[in-house]
Short mmCIF file of C-alpha atoms in Angstrom, two decimals:
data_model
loop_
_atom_site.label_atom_id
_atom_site.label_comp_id
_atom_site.label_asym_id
_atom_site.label_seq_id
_atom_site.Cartn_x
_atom_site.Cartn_y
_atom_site.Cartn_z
CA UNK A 26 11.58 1.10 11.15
CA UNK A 27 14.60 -0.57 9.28
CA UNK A 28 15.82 1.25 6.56
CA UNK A 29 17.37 -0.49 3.48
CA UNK A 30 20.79 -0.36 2.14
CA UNK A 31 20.66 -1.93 -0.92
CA UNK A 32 18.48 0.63 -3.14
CA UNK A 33 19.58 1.86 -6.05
CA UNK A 34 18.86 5.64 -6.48
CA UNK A 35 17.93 7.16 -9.76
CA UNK A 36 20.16 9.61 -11.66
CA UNK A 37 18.25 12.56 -13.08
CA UNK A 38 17.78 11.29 -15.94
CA UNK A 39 16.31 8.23 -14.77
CA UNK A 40 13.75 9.58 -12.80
CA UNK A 41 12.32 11.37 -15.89
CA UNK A 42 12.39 7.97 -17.98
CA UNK A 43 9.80 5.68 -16.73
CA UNK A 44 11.61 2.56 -19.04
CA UNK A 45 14.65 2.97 -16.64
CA UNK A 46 13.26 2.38 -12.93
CA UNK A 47 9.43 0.83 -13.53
CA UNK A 48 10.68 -2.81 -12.97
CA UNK A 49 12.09 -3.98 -9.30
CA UNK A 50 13.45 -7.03 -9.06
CA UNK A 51 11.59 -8.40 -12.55
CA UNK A 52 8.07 -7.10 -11.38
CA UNK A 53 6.75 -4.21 -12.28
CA UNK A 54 6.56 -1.92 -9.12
CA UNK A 55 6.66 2.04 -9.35
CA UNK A 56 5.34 4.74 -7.17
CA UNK A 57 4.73 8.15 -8.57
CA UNK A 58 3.64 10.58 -5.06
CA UNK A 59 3.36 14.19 -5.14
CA UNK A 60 2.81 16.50 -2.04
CA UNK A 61 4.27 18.57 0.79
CA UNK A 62 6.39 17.73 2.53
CA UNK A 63 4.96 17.59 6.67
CA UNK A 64 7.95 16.24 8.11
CA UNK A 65 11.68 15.21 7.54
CA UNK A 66 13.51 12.84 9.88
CA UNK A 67 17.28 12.56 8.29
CA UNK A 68 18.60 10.04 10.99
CA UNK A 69 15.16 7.71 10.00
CA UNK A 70 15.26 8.46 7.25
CA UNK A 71 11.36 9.20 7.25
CA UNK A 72 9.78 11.61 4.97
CA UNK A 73 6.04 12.36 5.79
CA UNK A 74 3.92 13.79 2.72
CA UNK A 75 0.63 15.79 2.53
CA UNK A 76 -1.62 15.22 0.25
CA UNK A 77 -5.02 16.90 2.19
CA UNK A 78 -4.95 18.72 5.62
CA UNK A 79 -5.53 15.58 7.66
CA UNK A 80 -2.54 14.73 9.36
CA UNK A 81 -3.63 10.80 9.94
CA UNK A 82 -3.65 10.06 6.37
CA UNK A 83 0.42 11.63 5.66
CA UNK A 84 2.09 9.07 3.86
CA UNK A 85 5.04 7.52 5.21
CA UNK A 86 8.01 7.52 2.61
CA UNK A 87 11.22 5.86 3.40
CA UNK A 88 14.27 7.29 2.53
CA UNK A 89 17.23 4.53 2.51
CA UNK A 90 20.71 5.35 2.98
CA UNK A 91 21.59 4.99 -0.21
CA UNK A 92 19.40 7.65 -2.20
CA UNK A 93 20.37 11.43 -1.32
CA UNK A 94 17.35 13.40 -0.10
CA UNK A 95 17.24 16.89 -1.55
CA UNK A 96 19.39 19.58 0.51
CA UNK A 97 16.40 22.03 0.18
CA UNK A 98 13.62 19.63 1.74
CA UNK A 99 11.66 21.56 4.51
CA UNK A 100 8.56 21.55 5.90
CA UNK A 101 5.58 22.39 3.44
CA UNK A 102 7.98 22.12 0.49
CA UNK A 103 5.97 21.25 -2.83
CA UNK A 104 8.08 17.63 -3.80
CA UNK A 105 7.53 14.53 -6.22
CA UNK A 106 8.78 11.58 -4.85
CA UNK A 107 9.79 8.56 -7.38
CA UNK A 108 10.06 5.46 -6.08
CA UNK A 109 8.16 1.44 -5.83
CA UNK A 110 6.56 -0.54 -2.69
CA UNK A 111 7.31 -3.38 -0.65
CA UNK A 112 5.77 -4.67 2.57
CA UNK A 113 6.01 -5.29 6.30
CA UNK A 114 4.34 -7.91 8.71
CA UNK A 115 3.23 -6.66 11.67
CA UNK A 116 3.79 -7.79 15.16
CA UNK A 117 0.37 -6.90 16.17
CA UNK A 118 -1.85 -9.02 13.63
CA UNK A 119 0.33 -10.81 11.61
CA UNK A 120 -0.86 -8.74 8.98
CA UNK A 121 0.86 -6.38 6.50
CA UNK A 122 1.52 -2.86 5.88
CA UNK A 123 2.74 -1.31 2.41
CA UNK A 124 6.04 0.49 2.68
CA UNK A 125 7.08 3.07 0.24
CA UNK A 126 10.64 3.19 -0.59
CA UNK A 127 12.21 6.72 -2.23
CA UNK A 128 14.40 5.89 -5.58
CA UNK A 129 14.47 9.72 -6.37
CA UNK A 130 13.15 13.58 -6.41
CA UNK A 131 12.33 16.03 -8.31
CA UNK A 132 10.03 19.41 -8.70
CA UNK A 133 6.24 18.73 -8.84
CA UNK A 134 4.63 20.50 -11.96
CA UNK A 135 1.39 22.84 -11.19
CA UNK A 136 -0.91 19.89 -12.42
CA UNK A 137 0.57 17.17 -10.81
CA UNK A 138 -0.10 19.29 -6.91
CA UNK A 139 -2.44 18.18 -4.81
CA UNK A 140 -5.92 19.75 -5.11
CA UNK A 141 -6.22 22.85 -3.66
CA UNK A 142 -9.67 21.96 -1.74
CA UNK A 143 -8.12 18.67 0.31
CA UNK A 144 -6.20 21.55 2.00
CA UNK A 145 -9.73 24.05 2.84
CA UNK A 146 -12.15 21.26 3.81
CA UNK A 147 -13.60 21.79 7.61
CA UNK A 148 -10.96 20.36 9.59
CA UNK A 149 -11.66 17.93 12.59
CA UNK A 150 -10.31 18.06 15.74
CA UNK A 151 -6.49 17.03 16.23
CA UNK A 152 -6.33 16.10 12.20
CA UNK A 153 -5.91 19.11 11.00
CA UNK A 154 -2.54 20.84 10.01
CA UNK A 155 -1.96 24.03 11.57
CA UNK A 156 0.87 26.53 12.19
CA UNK A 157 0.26 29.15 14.70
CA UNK A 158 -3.35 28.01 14.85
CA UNK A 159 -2.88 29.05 10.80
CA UNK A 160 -4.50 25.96 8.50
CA UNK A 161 -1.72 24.73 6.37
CA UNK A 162 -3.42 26.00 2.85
CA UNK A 163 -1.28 25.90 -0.13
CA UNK A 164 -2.12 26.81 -3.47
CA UNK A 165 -2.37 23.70 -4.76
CA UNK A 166 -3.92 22.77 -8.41
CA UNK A 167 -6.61 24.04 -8.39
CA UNK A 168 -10.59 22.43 -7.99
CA UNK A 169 -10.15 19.04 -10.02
CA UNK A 170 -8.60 16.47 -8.53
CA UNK A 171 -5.25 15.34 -10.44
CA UNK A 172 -4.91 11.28 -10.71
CA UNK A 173 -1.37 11.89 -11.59
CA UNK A 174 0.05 12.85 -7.74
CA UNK A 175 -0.37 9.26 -6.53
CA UNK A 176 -0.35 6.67 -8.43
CA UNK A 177 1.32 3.20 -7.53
CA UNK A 178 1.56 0.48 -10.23
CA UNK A 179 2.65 -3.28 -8.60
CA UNK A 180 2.43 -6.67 -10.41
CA UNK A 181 3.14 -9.73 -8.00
CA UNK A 182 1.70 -13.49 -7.21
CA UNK A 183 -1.62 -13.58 -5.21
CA UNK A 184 -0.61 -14.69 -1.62
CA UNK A 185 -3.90 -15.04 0.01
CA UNK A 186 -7.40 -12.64 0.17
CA UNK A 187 -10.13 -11.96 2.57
CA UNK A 188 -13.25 -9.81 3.57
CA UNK A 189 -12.30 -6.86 6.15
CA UNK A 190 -14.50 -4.80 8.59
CA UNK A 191 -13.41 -1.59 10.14
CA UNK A 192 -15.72 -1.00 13.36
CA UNK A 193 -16.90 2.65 13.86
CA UNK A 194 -13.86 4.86 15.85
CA UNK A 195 -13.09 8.41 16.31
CA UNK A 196 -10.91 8.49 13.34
CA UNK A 197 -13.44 6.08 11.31
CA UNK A 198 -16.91 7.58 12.35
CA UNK A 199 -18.51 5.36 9.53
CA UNK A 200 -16.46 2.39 9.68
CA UNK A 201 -16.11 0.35 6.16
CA UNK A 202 -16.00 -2.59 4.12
CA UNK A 203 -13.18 -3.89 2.38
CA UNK A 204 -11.53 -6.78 0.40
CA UNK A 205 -8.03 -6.96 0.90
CA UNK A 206 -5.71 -8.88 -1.49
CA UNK A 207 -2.11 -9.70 -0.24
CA UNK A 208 0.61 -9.44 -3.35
CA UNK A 209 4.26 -10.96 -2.81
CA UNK A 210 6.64 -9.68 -5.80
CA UNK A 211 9.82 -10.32 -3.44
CA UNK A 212 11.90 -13.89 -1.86
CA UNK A 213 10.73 -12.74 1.29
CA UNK A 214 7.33 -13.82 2.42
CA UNK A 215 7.09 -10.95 5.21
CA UNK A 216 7.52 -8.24 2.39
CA UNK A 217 4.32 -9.16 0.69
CA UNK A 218 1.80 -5.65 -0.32
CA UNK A 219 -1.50 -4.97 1.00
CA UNK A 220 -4.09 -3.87 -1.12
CA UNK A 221 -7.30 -2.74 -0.34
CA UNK A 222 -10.64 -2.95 -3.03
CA UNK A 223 -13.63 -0.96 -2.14
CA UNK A 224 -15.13 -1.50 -5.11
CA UNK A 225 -18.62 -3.18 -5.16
CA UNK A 226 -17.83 -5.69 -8.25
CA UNK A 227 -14.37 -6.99 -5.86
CA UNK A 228 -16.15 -10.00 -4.13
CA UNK A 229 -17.39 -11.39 -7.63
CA UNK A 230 -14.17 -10.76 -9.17
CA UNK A 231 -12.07 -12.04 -6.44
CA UNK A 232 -14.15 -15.36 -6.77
CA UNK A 233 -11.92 -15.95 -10.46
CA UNK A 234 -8.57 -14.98 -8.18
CA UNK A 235 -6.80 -18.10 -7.12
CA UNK A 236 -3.91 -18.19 -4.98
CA UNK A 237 -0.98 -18.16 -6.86
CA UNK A 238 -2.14 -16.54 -10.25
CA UNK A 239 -0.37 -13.15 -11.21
CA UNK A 240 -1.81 -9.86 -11.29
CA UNK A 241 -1.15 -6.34 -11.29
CA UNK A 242 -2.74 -3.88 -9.25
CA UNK A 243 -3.22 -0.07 -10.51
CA UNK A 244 -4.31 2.19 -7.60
CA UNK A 245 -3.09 4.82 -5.02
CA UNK A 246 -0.82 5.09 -1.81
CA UNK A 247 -2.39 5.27 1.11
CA UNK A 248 -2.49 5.09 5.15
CA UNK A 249 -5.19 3.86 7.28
CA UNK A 250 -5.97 4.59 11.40
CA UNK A 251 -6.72 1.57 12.95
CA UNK A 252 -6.63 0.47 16.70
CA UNK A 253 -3.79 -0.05 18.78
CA UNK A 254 -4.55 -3.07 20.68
CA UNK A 255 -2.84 -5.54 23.62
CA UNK A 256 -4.31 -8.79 22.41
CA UNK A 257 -8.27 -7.98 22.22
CA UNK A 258 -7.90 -5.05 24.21
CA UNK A 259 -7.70 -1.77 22.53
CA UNK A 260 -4.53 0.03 24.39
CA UNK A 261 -5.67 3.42 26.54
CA UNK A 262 -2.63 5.97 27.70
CA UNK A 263 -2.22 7.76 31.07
CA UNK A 264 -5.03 10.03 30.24
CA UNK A 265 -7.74 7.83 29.37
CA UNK A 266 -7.72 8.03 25.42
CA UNK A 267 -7.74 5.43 23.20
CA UNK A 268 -4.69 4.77 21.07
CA UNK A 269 -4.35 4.06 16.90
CA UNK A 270 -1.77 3.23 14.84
CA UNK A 271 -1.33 3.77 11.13
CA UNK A 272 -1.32 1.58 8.67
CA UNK A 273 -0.06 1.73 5.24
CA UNK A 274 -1.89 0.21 1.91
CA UNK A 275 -2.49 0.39 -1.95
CA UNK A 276 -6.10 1.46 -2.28
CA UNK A 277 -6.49 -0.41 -5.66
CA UNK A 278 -8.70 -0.77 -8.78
CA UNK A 279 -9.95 -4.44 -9.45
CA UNK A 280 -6.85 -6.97 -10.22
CA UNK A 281 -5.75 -7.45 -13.37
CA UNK A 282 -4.02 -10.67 -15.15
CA UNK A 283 -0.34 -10.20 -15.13
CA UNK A 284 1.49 -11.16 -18.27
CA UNK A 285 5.00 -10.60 -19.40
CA UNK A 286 5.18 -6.72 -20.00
CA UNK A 287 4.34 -6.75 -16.03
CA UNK A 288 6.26 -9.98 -14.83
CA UNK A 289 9.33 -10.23 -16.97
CA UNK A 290 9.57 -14.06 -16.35
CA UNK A 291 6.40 -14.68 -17.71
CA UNK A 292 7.99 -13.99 -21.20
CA UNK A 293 8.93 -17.49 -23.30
CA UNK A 294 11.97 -19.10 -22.14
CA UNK A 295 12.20 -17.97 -19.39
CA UNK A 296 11.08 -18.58 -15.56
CA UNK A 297 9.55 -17.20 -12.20
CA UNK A 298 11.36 -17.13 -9.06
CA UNK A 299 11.74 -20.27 -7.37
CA UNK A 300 9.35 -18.98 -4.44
CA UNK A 301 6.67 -17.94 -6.97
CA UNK A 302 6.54 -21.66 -8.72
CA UNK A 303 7.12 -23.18 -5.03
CA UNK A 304 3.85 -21.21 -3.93
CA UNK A 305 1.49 -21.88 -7.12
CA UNK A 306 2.56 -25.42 -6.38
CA UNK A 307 1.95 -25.38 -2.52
CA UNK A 308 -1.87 -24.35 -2.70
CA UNK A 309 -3.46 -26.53 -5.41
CA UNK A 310 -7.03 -26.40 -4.64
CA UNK A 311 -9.34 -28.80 -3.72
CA UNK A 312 -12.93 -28.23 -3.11
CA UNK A 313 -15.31 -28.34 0.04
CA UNK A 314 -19.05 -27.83 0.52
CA UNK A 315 -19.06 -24.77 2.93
CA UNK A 316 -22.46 -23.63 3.74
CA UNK A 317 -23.85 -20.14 3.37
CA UNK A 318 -26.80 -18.57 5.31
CA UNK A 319 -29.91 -18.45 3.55
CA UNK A 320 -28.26 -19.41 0.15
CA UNK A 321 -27.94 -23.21 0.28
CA UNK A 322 -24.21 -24.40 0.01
CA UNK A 323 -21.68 -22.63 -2.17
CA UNK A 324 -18.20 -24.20 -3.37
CA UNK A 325 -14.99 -22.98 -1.97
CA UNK A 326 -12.00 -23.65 -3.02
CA UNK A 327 -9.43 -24.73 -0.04
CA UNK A 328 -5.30 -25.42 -0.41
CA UNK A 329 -4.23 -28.30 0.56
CA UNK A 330 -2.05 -28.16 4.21
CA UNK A 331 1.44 -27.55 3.46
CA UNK A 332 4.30 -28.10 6.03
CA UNK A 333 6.46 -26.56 4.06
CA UNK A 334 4.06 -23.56 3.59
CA UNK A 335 3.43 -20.62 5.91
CA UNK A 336 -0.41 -20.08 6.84
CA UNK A 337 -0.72 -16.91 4.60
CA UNK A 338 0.73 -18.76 1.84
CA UNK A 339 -1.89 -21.30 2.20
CA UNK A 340 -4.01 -18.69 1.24
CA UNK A 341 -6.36 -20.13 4.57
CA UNK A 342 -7.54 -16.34 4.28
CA UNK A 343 -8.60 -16.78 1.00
CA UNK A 344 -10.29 -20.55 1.62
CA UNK A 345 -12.74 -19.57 4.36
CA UNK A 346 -14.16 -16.40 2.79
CA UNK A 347 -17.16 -17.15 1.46
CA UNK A 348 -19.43 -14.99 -1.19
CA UNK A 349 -19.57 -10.96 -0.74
#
């Protein structure tokens, strides 16, 4: 994974004054994730933090040159990591995962620990963390679960949106359903954010989102096991077992209209980033009859082909989903 060089890290008193590090770049983007700590890889620069005993679902927190990890970080260490998200395409898909960048550290508070009982649920197989054949069980904060140990804030243009199924797997007994919105808040188009809605009420609401129009997403941090495939084919190893890789995404409450106290160039006088006007610009909408089983013919909105566009900033996701 490529690490960045160009973060700037926090002083101390930074990290304790939200008004100094909750804008990146003009867009509101902060990441507030406490946990302990599973793993530390100094020459990656790859921090991986528990939040429940389930080893699949450690988040992956990058560490760039630039900030100074702790001296003191160790395994199981109780740590709050301060920092804001970005994204990655993937090879695999062409789709994205969510990266989490480190800006700073600091000491957890009791209330802001993981709860105690993500740590003493039944663990399954390979997922769980052990020690010694020990279960990793901290003290954690006790039986409610505290909103405050992830929480991920990220304002950005609407790149494109569509309707996801996960297939029953070992690591996804139950499959799911999912909307997932793609957010660009940086000049590069392959650094544009994931984010997942679960919620029942996201296929009506998505219906008002247009391609383009800027929001702000409030949710959580979050990784994903999906499979590891070779084209179609789902990739096997030596011993006959089927591989997954991880994938990293905002699991977010229902989008919100951006204004100016999330996108600073929103505010009078002043403009967005030539990218954000060139995409608004670059998928106008025009309309097409698309049927729909059983429900007569529903309107769609469609961009118009773009040369100068990329196919995600079409939004050609977005066009060809119809109602949830």
């Amino acid at each position: 994974m490529e690490r960045h060089v160009n973060v700037k890290p926090l002083s101390r008193s930074a990290i304790h004054n939200r008004t100094q590090h909750e804008f990146v770049g003009g867009f509101l983007n902060v990441a507030y994730q406490t946990g302990y700590v599973h793993s530390w890889d100094p020459d990656k620069g790859l921090l991986m933090l528990l939040q429940s005993n389930n080893v699949n679902n450690a988040l992956p927190i990058q560490v760039p040159p630039s900030v100074k990890a702790p001296v003191y970080l160790r395994k199981h260490l109780p740590i709050k990591v301060v920092g804001y998200l970005t994204g990655a395409q993937l090879q695999q898909d062409g789709g994205y995962s969510a990266r989490l960048l480190a800006r700073g550290f600091t000491r957890p508070t009791v209330l802001e620990l993981p709860n105690a009982n993500a740590f003493r649920k039944p663990p399954t197989g390979e997922q769980s963390v052990t020690e010694g054949g020990e279960v990793f069980k901290p003290y954690g904060s006790g039986n409610i679960l505290k909103q405050s140990g992830n929480v991920v804030e990220v304002a950005g243009i609407v790149v494109a949106w569509e309707k996801k199924i996960i297939q029953p797997s070992p690591v996804a007994p139950e499959g799911a359903t999912y909307y997932e919105v793609i957010v660009r808040n940086a000049s590069n188009p392959r650094q544009a954010i994931p984010v997942r809605l679960y919620k029942s009420a996201a296929a009506q609401t998505l219906q008002s989102i247009k391609t383009g129009m800027p929001v702000v997403i409030l949710g959580k941090y979050r990784v994903g096991v999906v499979p590891a495939l070779d084209g179609d084919q789902q990739i096997v190893n030596e011993n006959g077992e089927l591989q997954f890789r991880r994938v990293a995404y905002i699991d977010g409450q229902l989008p919100m209209l951006a204004g100016e106290t999330e996108i600073l160039d929103l505010a009078p006088g002043r403009e967005l980033p030539s990218w954000a006007t060139e995409l608004a610009n670059a998928v106008r909408p025009r309309r097409r009859l698309t049927s729909v089983a059983d429900t007569g013919a529903t309107l769609v909105e469609l961009p118009p082909q773009s040369e100068t566009a990329t196919v995600s900033e079409r939004g050609a996701i977005a066009a060809m989903l119809a109602t949830g």
